[in-house]
Amino acid sequence: MFPETRLRRLRQNAGIRSMLNTPLPGPEKMIWPAFVIEGAAKREPIESMPGQSRLSADQLLIDLEPVVESGIGGVLLFGLVEDSEKDHTGTAAYHENGVVQHAIREVKKRFPELVVTADVCVCAYTDHGHCGPLTTNGDVDNDAANEVLAKIALSHAVAGADIVAPSAMMDGQVQAIRTALDANGFDQTLLMSYSTKFASAMYGPFRDAEKSCPGKGDRKGYQASYGDLRTALRESEMDEAEGADILMVKPSLFYLDVLTRLRENTDLPIAAYNVSGEYSMLHACAERGWGDLKGMVQESTAALVRSGADILISYWANQYDELFRN
Ligand code: PBG
Ligand code: ZN
């Protein structure tokens, strides 16, 4: 009790504080999400995500140079194709030399130690923008989607991806992908499931970047409801049972309770996806002079680690030296 106990003793100077504080995550804990386009020498800054661009594979290699130099652990690749290549099922997502498959080969050739993850979904490849083919009444056909997702994941594994990451939120997608990988000799390819992924208003800048906004309707019929915590946790439990190696909570800053609960429920590694809206929100705030970017980035990232994240999927990763080194 006061006055014998004085907690301020424990934070009276910087030396004591840094001895007691959990350190900020090192760059090796981070995965940088990057957007790949077809062609060469192409670079399109994404207006809604300052500091991020759509890059052709050759430009991606250039931008990865300093990222790898700073010690970032991995990259997560998202592809874009021309509208003329989009179709009802998203077949361009599993072309042998598609945009992502090509980028995986290039990145692995140049940076063999960098962990390469590929996002497995079709919303950037379907003409309707949903995460699977549609039935005649306009719903996503779950089991048909699983067949496509398995083909995509296999094509990524063939190209040399270390990790495949299904983000479509279809029931049974993890099982379908694991089965396809194992049947084709890819039993060492890791499967990181977007296991608890919410239908969120925080994906706006990403959909702008990826041009993957659904033409009609929304994703509430497949992505988890933020009002239903128990079902959201079951999503991750199911994926663990189906053989996921790594689980994920996405978005992350609005879902620290979910991260904490999941951390208590599982011994699998957990990734936190610090999504586009969370990224651009801090940028917009700092741009207006309403907050210090570096301070906000460090504080929010510390919250993710404290809540139980092992891996951070973060657009801050390509700015690690400026934002995380003091
Ligand atoms: C698509 C996908 C989305 C994100 C990752 N994969 C958007 C969505 O589900 O609509 C969001 C990432 C971000 O906002 O940073 N399957
Ligand atoms: Zn999708």
Short mmCIF file of C-alpha atoms and ligand atoms in Angstrom, two decimals:
data_model
loop_
_atom_site.label_atom_id
_atom_site.label_comp_id
_atom_site.label_asym_id
_atom_site.label_seq_id
_atom_site.Cartn_x
_atom_site.Cartn_y
_atom_site.Cartn_z
CA MET A 1 0.00 0.00 0.00
CA PHE A 2 0.95 3.60 -0.48
CA PRO A 3 3.23 5.16 0.73
CA GLU A 4 5.45 2.05 1.06
CA THR A 5 4.55 0.90 -2.45
CA ARG A 6 5.33 3.43 -5.13
CA LEU A 7 4.88 2.05 -8.62
CA ARG A 8 6.53 5.07 -10.18
CA ARG A 9 9.82 3.69 -8.81
CA LEU A 10 9.55 1.07 -11.56
CA ARG A 11 9.48 3.63 -14.35
CA GLN A 12 11.59 6.44 -12.97
CA ASN A 13 14.17 6.45 -15.74
CA ALA A 14 14.70 5.17 -19.25
CA GLY A 15 17.18 2.50 -18.19
CA ILE A 16 14.78 0.88 -15.72
CA ARG A 17 11.85 1.23 -18.10
CA SER A 18 13.61 -0.50 -20.94
CA MET A 19 14.75 -3.29 -18.60
CA LEU A 20 11.13 -4.02 -17.68
CA ASN A 21 9.47 -3.40 -21.03
CA THR A 22 8.86 -6.19 -23.50
CA PRO A 23 10.95 -5.15 -26.50
CA LEU A 24 9.26 -4.09 -29.73
CA PRO A 25 9.06 -7.00 -32.15
CA GLY A 26 12.14 -7.54 -34.28
CA PRO A 27 11.82 -7.36 -38.08
CA GLU A 28 12.00 -11.16 -38.30
CA LYS A 29 8.48 -11.33 -36.81
CA MET A 30 7.04 -9.32 -39.67
CA ILE A 31 5.57 -10.16 -43.05
CA TRP A 32 5.15 -7.38 -45.60
CA PRO A 33 2.03 -7.64 -47.82
CA ALA A 34 2.84 -6.61 -51.41
CA PHE A 35 0.69 -6.15 -54.54
CA VAL A 36 2.00 -7.61 -57.77
CA ILE A 37 0.92 -6.64 -61.29
CA GLU A 38 1.80 -8.09 -64.66
CA GLY A 39 4.43 -6.71 -67.02
CA ALA A 40 7.74 -5.02 -66.29
CA ALA A 41 8.94 -1.62 -65.03
CA LYS A 42 5.46 -0.90 -63.64
CA ARG A 43 4.91 0.97 -60.41
CA GLU A 44 1.53 2.39 -59.37
CA PRO A 45 1.41 4.19 -56.01
CA ILE A 46 -1.78 3.30 -54.11
CA GLU A 47 -3.47 6.54 -53.20
CA SER A 48 -5.37 5.19 -50.21
CA MET A 49 -2.24 3.51 -48.77
CA PRO A 50 0.67 5.99 -48.59
CA GLY A 51 4.00 4.18 -48.87
CA GLN A 52 2.52 1.19 -50.77
CA SER A 53 2.43 0.55 -54.52
CA ARG A 54 1.33 -2.02 -57.06
CA LEU A 55 4.54 -3.39 -58.52
CA SER A 56 5.54 -5.57 -61.43
CA ALA A 57 7.79 -8.45 -60.35
CA ASP A 58 11.03 -6.71 -61.36
CA GLN A 59 10.07 -3.65 -59.31
CA LEU A 60 9.08 -5.84 -56.39
CA LEU A 61 12.63 -7.21 -56.34
CA ILE A 62 13.97 -3.66 -56.19
CA ASP A 63 11.67 -2.73 -53.30
CA LEU A 64 12.44 -5.95 -51.46
CA GLU A 65 16.17 -5.21 -51.41
CA PRO A 66 16.05 -2.74 -48.46
CA VAL A 67 13.24 -4.72 -46.82
CA VAL A 68 15.37 -7.85 -46.75
CA GLU A 69 18.38 -5.75 -45.70
CA SER A 70 16.46 -4.50 -42.65
CA GLY A 71 15.78 -8.11 -41.62
CA ILE A 72 12.07 -8.46 -42.42
CA GLY A 73 11.08 -12.11 -42.18
CA GLY A 74 8.74 -12.52 -45.12
CA VAL A 75 6.51 -11.20 -47.84
CA LEU A 76 2.82 -11.94 -48.54
CA LEU A 77 1.94 -11.70 -52.23
CA PHE A 78 -1.36 -10.51 -53.68
CA GLY A 79 -1.83 -10.49 -57.45
CA LEU A 80 -3.85 -8.32 -59.81
CA VAL A 81 -4.88 -9.09 -63.36
CA GLU A 82 -6.57 -7.08 -66.13
CA ASP A 83 -10.38 -7.11 -66.13
CA SER A 84 -10.25 -9.03 -69.43
CA GLU A 85 -8.59 -11.95 -67.60
CA LYS A 86 -11.27 -12.17 -64.92
CA ASP A 87 -13.96 -14.83 -65.25
CA HIS A 88 -16.71 -16.46 -63.23
CA THR A 89 -14.46 -18.86 -61.25
CA GLY A 90 -11.20 -16.91 -61.16
CA THR A 91 -9.14 -19.35 -63.23
CA ALA A 92 -6.36 -16.76 -63.75
CA ALA A 93 -5.49 -17.29 -60.07
CA TYR A 94 -4.01 -20.73 -60.81
CA HIS A 95 -2.24 -20.26 -64.12
CA GLU A 96 1.12 -21.98 -64.05
CA ASN A 97 2.88 -18.73 -64.89
CA GLY A 98 0.28 -16.34 -63.49
CA VAL A 99 1.20 -13.05 -61.92
CA VAL A 100 1.73 -14.44 -58.42
CA GLN A 101 3.32 -17.71 -59.53
CA HIS A 102 5.86 -15.73 -61.58
CA ALA A 103 6.57 -13.36 -58.67
CA ILE A 104 7.08 -16.29 -56.26
CA ARG A 105 9.74 -17.76 -58.57
CA GLU A 106 11.50 -14.43 -58.99
CA VAL A 107 11.52 -13.61 -55.29
CA LYS A 108 12.72 -17.08 -54.25
CA LYS A 109 15.47 -16.94 -56.86
CA ARG A 110 16.75 -13.58 -55.65
CA PHE A 111 16.08 -13.93 -51.90
CA PRO A 112 16.11 -17.65 -51.10
CA GLU A 113 16.03 -17.04 -47.33
CA LEU A 114 12.99 -14.77 -47.38
CA VAL A 115 9.80 -16.59 -46.35
CA VAL A 116 7.38 -16.26 -49.24
CA THR A 117 3.65 -16.52 -48.55
CA ALA A 118 0.95 -16.36 -51.22
CA ASP A 119 -2.62 -15.30 -50.56
CA VAL A 120 -5.06 -17.94 -51.78
CA CYS A 121 -8.36 -16.43 -52.94
CA VAL A 122 -10.23 -15.54 -56.12
CA CYS A 123 -11.84 -12.15 -55.42
CA ALA A 124 -9.17 -10.32 -57.46
CA TYR A 125 -9.67 -12.79 -60.33
CA THR A 126 -13.47 -13.18 -60.58
CA ASP A 127 -15.58 -10.85 -62.72
CA HIS A 128 -18.10 -10.56 -59.83
CA GLY A 129 -15.46 -9.90 -57.14
CA HIS A 130 -16.60 -12.59 -54.68
CA CYS A 131 -14.27 -15.12 -53.02
CA GLY A 132 -15.65 -18.13 -54.91
CA PRO A 133 -17.87 -19.02 -57.89
CA LEU A 134 -21.54 -18.14 -57.51
CA THR A 135 -24.58 -20.41 -57.61
CA THR A 136 -27.54 -19.44 -59.78
CA ASN A 137 -29.12 -17.54 -56.88
CA GLY A 138 -25.97 -15.47 -56.35
CA ASP A 139 -24.54 -17.14 -53.22
CA VAL A 140 -20.93 -18.27 -53.13
CA ASP A 141 -20.78 -22.00 -53.88
CA ASN A 142 -18.70 -23.18 -50.92
CA ASP A 143 -17.60 -26.60 -52.17
CA ALA A 144 -16.91 -25.42 -55.72
CA ALA A 145 -14.79 -22.63 -54.21
CA ASN A 146 -12.76 -25.20 -52.28
CA GLU A 147 -11.79 -26.98 -55.48
CA VAL A 148 -10.54 -23.75 -57.00
CA LEU A 149 -8.69 -22.75 -53.81
CA ALA A 150 -6.92 -26.12 -53.75
CA LYS A 151 -5.75 -25.60 -57.34
CA ILE A 152 -4.47 -22.12 -56.53
CA ALA A 153 -2.59 -23.26 -53.42
CA LEU A 154 -1.03 -26.13 -55.34
CA SER A 155 0.12 -23.76 -58.11
CA HIS A 156 1.76 -21.56 -55.47
CA ALA A 157 3.50 -24.55 -53.89
CA VAL A 158 4.76 -25.68 -57.30
CA ALA A 159 6.16 -22.17 -57.88
CA GLY A 160 8.06 -22.44 -54.60
CA ALA A 161 5.96 -20.66 -51.96
CA ASP A 162 6.93 -21.53 -48.38
CA ILE A 163 3.44 -20.76 -47.07
CA VAL A 164 0.00 -20.73 -48.68
CA ALA A 165 -2.60 -18.58 -46.98
CA PRO A 166 -6.28 -19.14 -47.84
CA SER A 167 -8.36 -16.02 -47.15
CA ALA A 168 -11.75 -16.94 -48.63
CA MET A 169 -13.42 -18.11 -45.38
CA MET A 170 -15.02 -21.15 -47.05
CA ASP A 171 -15.93 -24.08 -44.78
CA GLY A 172 -13.46 -26.89 -45.35
CA GLN A 173 -10.92 -24.83 -47.31
CA VAL A 174 -8.02 -25.87 -45.09
CA GLN A 175 -8.80 -29.55 -45.46
CA ALA A 176 -9.21 -29.23 -49.24
CA ILE A 177 -5.87 -27.45 -49.61
CA ARG A 178 -3.93 -29.73 -47.23
CA THR A 179 -5.25 -32.78 -49.08
CA ALA A 180 -4.25 -31.40 -52.49
CA LEU A 181 -0.78 -30.39 -51.27
CA ASP A 182 -0.07 -33.75 -49.65
CA ALA A 183 -1.35 -35.71 -52.64
CA ASN A 184 1.15 -33.89 -54.84
CA GLY A 185 4.24 -34.23 -52.67
CA PHE A 186 4.05 -30.83 -50.95
CA ASP A 187 3.77 -32.09 -47.41
CA GLN A 188 6.29 -29.46 -46.27
CA THR A 189 4.38 -26.46 -47.61
CA LEU A 190 3.02 -24.55 -44.62
CA LEU A 191 -0.63 -23.63 -44.44
CA MET A 192 -1.44 -20.35 -42.72
CA SER A 193 -5.18 -19.97 -42.57
CA TYR A 194 -6.95 -16.64 -42.33
CA SER A 195 -8.83 -18.61 -39.73
CA THR A 196 -10.78 -15.90 -37.92
CA LYS A 197 -11.34 -13.27 -40.57
CA PHE A 198 -14.13 -10.83 -39.96
CA ALA A 199 -16.47 -9.10 -42.39
CA SER A 200 -14.91 -5.72 -41.70
CA ALA A 201 -15.23 -2.12 -42.80
CA MET A 202 -11.44 -1.86 -42.47
CA TYR A 203 -10.58 -3.49 -45.82
CA GLY A 204 -11.49 -0.44 -47.93
CA PRO A 205 -7.98 0.68 -48.95
CA PHE A 206 -7.02 -2.93 -49.78
CA ARG A 207 -10.00 -3.38 -52.09
CA ASP A 208 -9.01 -0.15 -53.76
CA ALA A 209 -5.43 -1.45 -54.11
CA GLU A 210 -6.56 -4.87 -55.36
CA LYS A 211 -9.59 -3.69 -57.34
CA SER A 212 -11.38 -6.57 -55.65
CA CYS A 213 -14.56 -4.98 -54.32
CA PRO A 214 -17.57 -7.28 -54.86
CA GLY A 215 -19.73 -5.94 -57.68
CA LYS A 216 -22.95 -6.80 -55.83
CA GLY A 217 -23.59 -7.61 -52.19
CA ASP A 218 -21.01 -8.01 -49.45
CA ARG A 219 -18.92 -10.75 -47.80
CA LYS A 220 -21.03 -11.17 -44.65
CA GLY A 221 -22.25 -14.59 -45.77
CA TYR A 222 -18.75 -16.05 -45.52
CA GLN A 223 -16.54 -13.78 -43.40
CA ALA A 224 -17.11 -13.94 -39.62
CA SER A 225 -19.51 -11.61 -37.78
CA TYR A 226 -17.83 -9.37 -35.26
CA GLY A 227 -20.89 -9.58 -33.05
CA ASP A 228 -20.57 -13.34 -32.61
CA LEU A 229 -17.34 -14.04 -30.75
CA ARG A 230 -18.00 -17.73 -30.10
CA THR A 231 -18.54 -18.64 -33.75
CA ALA A 232 -15.52 -16.53 -34.68
CA LEU A 233 -13.38 -18.60 -32.29
CA ARG A 234 -14.86 -21.84 -33.67
CA GLU A 235 -13.64 -20.78 -37.12
CA SER A 236 -10.07 -21.01 -35.85
CA GLU A 237 -10.73 -24.24 -33.92
CA MET A 238 -12.10 -25.85 -37.09
CA ASP A 239 -9.08 -24.78 -39.12
CA GLU A 240 -6.76 -26.19 -36.48
CA ALA A 241 -8.64 -29.49 -36.65
CA GLU A 242 -8.39 -29.48 -40.47
CA GLY A 243 -4.62 -29.18 -40.28
CA ALA A 244 -3.71 -25.49 -40.40
CA ASP A 245 -0.12 -24.87 -39.24
CA ILE A 246 -0.65 -21.21 -38.37
CA LEU A 247 -3.86 -19.40 -37.40
CA MET A 248 -4.76 -15.75 -37.97
CA VAL A 249 -6.90 -12.98 -36.61
CA LYS A 250 -7.88 -10.28 -39.10
CA PRO A 251 -8.31 -7.32 -38.68
CA SER A 252 -6.25 -7.17 -35.53
CA LEU A 253 -6.38 -3.85 -33.66
CA PHE A 254 -10.16 -3.92 -33.25
CA TYR A 255 -9.92 -7.60 -32.23
CA LEU A 256 -7.37 -7.77 -29.43
CA ASP A 257 -9.89 -9.67 -27.32
CA VAL A 258 -10.12 -12.32 -30.03
CA LEU A 259 -6.33 -12.58 -30.21
CA THR A 260 -6.10 -13.02 -26.46
CA ARG A 261 -8.86 -15.60 -26.34
CA LEU A 262 -7.37 -17.54 -29.23
CA ARG A 263 -3.93 -17.43 -27.60
CA GLU A 264 -5.45 -19.10 -24.52
CA ASN A 265 -7.25 -21.74 -26.63
CA THR A 266 -4.47 -22.94 -28.93
CA ASP A 267 -0.79 -23.78 -29.03
CA LEU A 268 -0.55 -23.06 -32.75
CA PRO A 269 1.34 -19.96 -33.87
CA ILE A 270 -0.97 -16.98 -34.42
CA ALA A 271 -0.54 -14.26 -37.02
CA ALA A 272 -2.18 -10.86 -36.59
CA TYR A 273 -3.09 -9.10 -39.83
CA ASN A 274 -2.82 -5.36 -39.23
CA VAL A 275 -5.07 -4.53 -42.19
CA SER A 276 -5.16 -1.72 -44.74
CA GLY A 277 -7.80 0.38 -42.95
CA GLU A 278 -5.80 0.22 -39.73
CA TYR A 279 -2.72 1.32 -41.64
CA SER A 280 -4.33 4.16 -43.55
CA MET A 281 -6.21 5.40 -40.49
CA LEU A 282 -2.94 6.15 -38.68
CA HIS A 283 -1.48 7.74 -41.80
CA ALA A 284 -4.52 9.98 -42.24
CA CYS A 285 -4.36 11.00 -38.59
CA ALA A 286 -0.64 11.81 -38.74
CA GLU A 287 -1.04 13.71 -42.03
CA ARG A 288 -3.51 16.05 -40.37
CA GLY A 289 -1.11 16.65 -37.53
CA TRP A 290 -3.37 14.85 -35.06
CA GLY A 291 -0.88 12.24 -33.94
CA ASP A 292 2.74 11.20 -34.22
CA LEU A 293 3.01 8.37 -36.76
CA LYS A 294 5.96 6.58 -35.20
CA GLY A 295 4.41 6.74 -31.73
CA MET A 296 1.08 5.38 -32.96
CA VAL A 297 2.72 2.62 -34.99
CA GLN A 298 4.88 1.43 -32.11
CA GLU A 299 2.05 1.54 -29.57
CA SER A 300 -0.41 -0.33 -31.77
CA THR A 301 2.16 -2.94 -32.78
CA ALA A 302 3.11 -3.50 -29.12
CA ALA A 303 -0.59 -4.13 -28.41
CA LEU A 304 -0.68 -6.91 -31.01
CA VAL A 305 2.33 -8.65 -29.51
CA ARG A 306 1.02 -8.24 -25.95
CA SER A 307 -2.30 -9.77 -27.00
CA GLY A 308 -0.63 -12.93 -28.27
CA ALA A 309 0.49 -12.47 -31.89
CA ASP A 310 3.60 -14.41 -32.93
CA ILE A 311 3.68 -13.14 -36.51
CA LEU A 312 2.75 -9.64 -37.63
CA ILE A 313 1.41 -9.14 -41.13
CA SER A 314 2.00 -5.45 -41.46
CA TYR A 315 2.24 -2.74 -44.10
CA TRP A 316 4.66 -0.99 -41.71
CA ALA A 317 7.20 -3.70 -42.46
CA ASN A 318 8.66 -1.95 -45.50
CA GLN A 319 9.36 1.07 -43.28
CA TYR A 320 10.76 -0.90 -40.34
CA ASP A 321 13.98 1.08 -39.90
CA GLU A 322 12.24 4.47 -39.76
CA LEU A 323 9.35 3.34 -37.57
CA PHE A 324 10.74 0.80 -35.14
CA ARG A 325 14.37 1.70 -34.55
CA ASN A 326 14.78 4.38 -31.91
C1 PBG B 1 -9.45 -11.00 -49.97
C2 PBG B 1 -8.63 -10.31 -48.94
C3 PBG B 1 -8.95 -9.09 -48.31
C4 PBG B 1 -7.86 -8.77 -47.50
C5 PBG B 1 -6.91 -9.77 -47.64
N1 PBG B 1 -7.40 -10.72 -48.52
C6 PBG B 1 -10.13 -8.22 -48.47
C7 PBG B 1 -11.46 -8.78 -48.30
O1 PBG B 1 -11.65 -9.87 -47.75
O2 PBG B 1 -12.37 -8.11 -48.74
C8 PBG B 1 -7.78 -7.51 -46.66
C9 PBG B 1 -6.42 -7.02 -46.35
C10 PBG B 1 -6.35 -5.62 -45.89
O3 PBG B 1 -7.38 -4.90 -45.75
O4 PBG B 1 -5.23 -5.18 -45.65
N2 PBG B 1 -9.74 -12.33 -49.73
ZN ZN B 2 -11.23 -13.08 -51.37
#
